[in-house]
Short mmCIF file of N, CA and C in Angstrom, two decimals:
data_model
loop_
_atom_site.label_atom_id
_atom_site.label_comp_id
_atom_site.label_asym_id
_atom_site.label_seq_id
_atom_site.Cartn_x
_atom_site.Cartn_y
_atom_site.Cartn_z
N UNK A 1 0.85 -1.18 0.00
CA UNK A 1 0.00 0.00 0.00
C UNK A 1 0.89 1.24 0.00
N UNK A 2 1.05 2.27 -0.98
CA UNK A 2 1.40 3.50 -0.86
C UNK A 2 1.32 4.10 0.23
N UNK A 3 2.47 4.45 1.22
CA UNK A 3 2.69 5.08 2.09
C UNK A 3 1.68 6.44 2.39
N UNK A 4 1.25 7.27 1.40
CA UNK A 4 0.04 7.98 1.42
C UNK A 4 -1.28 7.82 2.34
N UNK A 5 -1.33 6.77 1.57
CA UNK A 5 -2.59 6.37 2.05
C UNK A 5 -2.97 5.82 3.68
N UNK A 6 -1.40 5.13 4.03
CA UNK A 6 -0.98 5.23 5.65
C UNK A 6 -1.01 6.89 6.61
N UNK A 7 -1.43 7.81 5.68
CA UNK A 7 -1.48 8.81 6.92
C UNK A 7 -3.34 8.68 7.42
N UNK A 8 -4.28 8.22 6.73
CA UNK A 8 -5.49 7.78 7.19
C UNK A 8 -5.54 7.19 8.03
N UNK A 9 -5.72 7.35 9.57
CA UNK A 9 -5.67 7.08 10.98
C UNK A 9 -6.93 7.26 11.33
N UNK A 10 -7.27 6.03 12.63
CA UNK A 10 -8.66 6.16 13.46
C UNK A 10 -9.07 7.84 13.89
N UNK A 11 -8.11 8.73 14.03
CA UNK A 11 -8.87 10.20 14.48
C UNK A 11 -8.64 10.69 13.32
N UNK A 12 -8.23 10.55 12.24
CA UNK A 12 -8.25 11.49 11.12
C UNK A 12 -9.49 11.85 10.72
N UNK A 13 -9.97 12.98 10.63
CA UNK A 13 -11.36 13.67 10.62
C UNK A 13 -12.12 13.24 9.01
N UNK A 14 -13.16 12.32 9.34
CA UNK A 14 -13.88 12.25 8.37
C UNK A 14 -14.16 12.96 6.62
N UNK A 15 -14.13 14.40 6.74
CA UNK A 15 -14.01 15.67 5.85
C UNK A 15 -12.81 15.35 5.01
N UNK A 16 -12.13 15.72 6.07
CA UNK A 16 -10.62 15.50 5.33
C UNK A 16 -10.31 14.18 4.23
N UNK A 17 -10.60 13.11 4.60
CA UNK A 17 -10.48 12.02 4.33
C UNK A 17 -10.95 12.13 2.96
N UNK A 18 -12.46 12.35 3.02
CA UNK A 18 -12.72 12.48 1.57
C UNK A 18 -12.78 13.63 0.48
N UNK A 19 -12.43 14.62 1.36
CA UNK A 19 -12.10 15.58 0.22
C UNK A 19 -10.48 15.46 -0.37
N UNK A 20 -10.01 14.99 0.38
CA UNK A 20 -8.44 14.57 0.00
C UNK A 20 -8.34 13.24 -0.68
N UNK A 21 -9.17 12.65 -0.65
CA UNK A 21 -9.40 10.87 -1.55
C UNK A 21 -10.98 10.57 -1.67
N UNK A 22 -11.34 11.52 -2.73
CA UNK A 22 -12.42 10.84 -3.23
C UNK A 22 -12.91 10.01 -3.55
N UNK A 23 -11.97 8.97 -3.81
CA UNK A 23 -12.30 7.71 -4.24
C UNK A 23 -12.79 6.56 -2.77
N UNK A 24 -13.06 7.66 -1.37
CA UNK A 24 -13.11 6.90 -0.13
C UNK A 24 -14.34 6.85 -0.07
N UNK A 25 -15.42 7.91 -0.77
CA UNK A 25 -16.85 8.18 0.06
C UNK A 25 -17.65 7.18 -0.50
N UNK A 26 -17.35 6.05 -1.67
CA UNK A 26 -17.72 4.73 -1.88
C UNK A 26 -17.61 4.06 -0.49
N UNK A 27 -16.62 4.05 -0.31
CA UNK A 27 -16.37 3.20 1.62
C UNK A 27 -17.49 3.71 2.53
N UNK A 28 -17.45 4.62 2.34
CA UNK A 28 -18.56 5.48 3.11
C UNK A 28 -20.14 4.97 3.03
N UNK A 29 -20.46 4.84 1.61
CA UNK A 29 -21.59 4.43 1.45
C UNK A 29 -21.98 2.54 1.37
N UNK A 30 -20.86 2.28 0.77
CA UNK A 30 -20.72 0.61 1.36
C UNK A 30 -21.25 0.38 2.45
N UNK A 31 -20.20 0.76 3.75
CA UNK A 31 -20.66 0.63 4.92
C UNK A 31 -21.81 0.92 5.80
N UNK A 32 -22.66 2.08 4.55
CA UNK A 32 -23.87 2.36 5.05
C UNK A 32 -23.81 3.30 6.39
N UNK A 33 -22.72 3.95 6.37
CA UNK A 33 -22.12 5.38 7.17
C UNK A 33 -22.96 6.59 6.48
N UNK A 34 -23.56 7.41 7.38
CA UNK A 34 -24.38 8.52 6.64
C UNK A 34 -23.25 9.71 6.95
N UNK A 35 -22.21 9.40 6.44
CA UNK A 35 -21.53 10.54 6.97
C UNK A 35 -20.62 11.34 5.70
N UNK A 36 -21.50 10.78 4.39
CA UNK A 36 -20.88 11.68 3.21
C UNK A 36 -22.55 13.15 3.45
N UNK A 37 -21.83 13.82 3.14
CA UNK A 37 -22.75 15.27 2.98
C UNK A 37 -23.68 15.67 4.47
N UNK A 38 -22.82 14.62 5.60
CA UNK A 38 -23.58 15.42 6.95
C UNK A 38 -22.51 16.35 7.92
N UNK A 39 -22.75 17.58 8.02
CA UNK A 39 -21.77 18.73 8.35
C UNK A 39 -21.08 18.25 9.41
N UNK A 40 -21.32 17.21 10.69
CA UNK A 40 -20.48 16.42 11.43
C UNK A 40 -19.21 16.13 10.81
N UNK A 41 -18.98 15.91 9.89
CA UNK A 41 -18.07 15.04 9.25
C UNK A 41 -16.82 15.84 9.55
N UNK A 42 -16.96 17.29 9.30
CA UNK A 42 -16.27 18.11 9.31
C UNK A 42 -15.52 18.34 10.52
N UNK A 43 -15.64 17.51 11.62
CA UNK A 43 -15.73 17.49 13.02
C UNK A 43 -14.74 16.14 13.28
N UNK A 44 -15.75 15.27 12.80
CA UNK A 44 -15.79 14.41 13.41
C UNK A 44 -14.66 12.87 12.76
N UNK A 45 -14.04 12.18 14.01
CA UNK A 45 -13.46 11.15 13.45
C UNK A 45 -13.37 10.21 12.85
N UNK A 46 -12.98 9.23 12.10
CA UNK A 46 -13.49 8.04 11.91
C UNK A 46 -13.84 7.63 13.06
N UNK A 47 -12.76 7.21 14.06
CA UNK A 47 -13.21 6.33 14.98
C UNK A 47 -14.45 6.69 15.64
N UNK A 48 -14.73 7.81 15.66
CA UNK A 48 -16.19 8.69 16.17
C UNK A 48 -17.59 7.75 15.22
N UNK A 49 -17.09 8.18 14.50
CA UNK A 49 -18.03 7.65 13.08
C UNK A 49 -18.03 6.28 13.61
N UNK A 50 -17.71 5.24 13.70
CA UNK A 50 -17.68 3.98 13.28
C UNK A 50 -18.12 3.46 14.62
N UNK A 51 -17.57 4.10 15.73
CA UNK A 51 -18.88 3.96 17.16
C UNK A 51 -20.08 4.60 16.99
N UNK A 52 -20.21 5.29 16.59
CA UNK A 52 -21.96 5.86 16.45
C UNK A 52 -22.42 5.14 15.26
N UNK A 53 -21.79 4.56 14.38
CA UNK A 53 -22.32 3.80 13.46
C UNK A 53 -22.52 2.08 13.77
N UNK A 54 -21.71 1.78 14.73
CA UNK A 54 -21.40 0.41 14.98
C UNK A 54 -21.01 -0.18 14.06
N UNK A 55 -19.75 0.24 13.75
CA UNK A 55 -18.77 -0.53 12.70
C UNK A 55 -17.54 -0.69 13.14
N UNK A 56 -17.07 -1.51 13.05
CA UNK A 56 -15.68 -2.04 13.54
C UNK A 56 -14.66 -1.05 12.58
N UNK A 57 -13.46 -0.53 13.67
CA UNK A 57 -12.88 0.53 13.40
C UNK A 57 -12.16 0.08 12.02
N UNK A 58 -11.27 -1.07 12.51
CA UNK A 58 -9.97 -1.75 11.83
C UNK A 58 -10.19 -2.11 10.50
N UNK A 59 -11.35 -3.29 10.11
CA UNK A 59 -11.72 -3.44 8.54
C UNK A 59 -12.25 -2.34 8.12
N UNK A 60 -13.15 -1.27 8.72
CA UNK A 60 -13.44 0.24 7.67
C UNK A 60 -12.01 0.91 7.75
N UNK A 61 -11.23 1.00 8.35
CA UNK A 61 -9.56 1.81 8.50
C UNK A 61 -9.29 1.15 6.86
N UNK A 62 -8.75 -0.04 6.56
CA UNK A 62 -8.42 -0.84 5.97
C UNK A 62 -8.92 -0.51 4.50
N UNK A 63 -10.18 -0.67 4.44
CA UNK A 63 -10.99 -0.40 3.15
C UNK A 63 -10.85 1.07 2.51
N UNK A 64 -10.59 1.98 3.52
CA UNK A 64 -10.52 3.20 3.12
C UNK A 64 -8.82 3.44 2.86
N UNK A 65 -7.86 2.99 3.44
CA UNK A 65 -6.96 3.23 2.83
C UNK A 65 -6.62 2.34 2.00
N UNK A 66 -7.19 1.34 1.23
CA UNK A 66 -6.90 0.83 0.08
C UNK A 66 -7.56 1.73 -1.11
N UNK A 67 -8.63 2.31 -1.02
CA UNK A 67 -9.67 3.25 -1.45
C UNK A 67 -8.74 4.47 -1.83
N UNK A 68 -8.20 4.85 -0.53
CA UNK A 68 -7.58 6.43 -0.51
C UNK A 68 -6.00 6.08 -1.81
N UNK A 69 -5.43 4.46 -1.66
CA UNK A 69 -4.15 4.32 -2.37
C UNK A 69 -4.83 4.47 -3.89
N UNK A 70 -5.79 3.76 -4.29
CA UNK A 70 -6.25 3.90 -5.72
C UNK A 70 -5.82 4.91 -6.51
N UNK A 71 -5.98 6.27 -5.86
CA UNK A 71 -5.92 7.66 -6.84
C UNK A 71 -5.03 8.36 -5.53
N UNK A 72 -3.46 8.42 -6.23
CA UNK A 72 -2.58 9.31 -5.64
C UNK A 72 -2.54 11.01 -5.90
N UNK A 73 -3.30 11.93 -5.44
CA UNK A 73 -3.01 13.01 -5.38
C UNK A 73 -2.35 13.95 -5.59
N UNK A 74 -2.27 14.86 -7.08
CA UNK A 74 -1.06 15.71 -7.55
C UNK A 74 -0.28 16.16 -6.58
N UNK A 75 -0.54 16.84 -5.31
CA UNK A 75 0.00 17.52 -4.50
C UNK A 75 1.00 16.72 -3.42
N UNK A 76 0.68 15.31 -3.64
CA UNK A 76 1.88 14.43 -2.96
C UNK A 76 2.77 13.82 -3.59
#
């Protein structure tokens, strides 16, 4: 996995995540997380997210940074 995609961590703020790897808010909706287009996001952590969602932190961590490696980012 592209080292990139290793800076996506359990508190890395939701927002960020997918405005910086679009190719994540598929993960998002997979998992059936309502947390593409709800202003929380902007706030709030994965690991936040995935307890109020009841989703296990580690396989959504996982999915999203394979997600986030897909499409490497001009700016890195």
């Amino acid at each position: 996995m592209p080292k990139h995609a290793e800076t996506i961590t359990s508190e890395t703020v939701i927002d960020w995540v997918m405005t910086t790897y679009p190719s994540t808010v598929s993960v998002f909706l997979h998992w059936r997380m309502q947390c593409v287009g709800c202003p929380i996001a902007r706030f709030e952590s994965i690991a936040d997210a995935c307890l109020m969602h009841q989703r296990p932190v580690g396989p959504f961590l996982t999915e999203l940074r394979m997600a986030a490696a897909e499409v490497i980012p001009e700016q890195l």
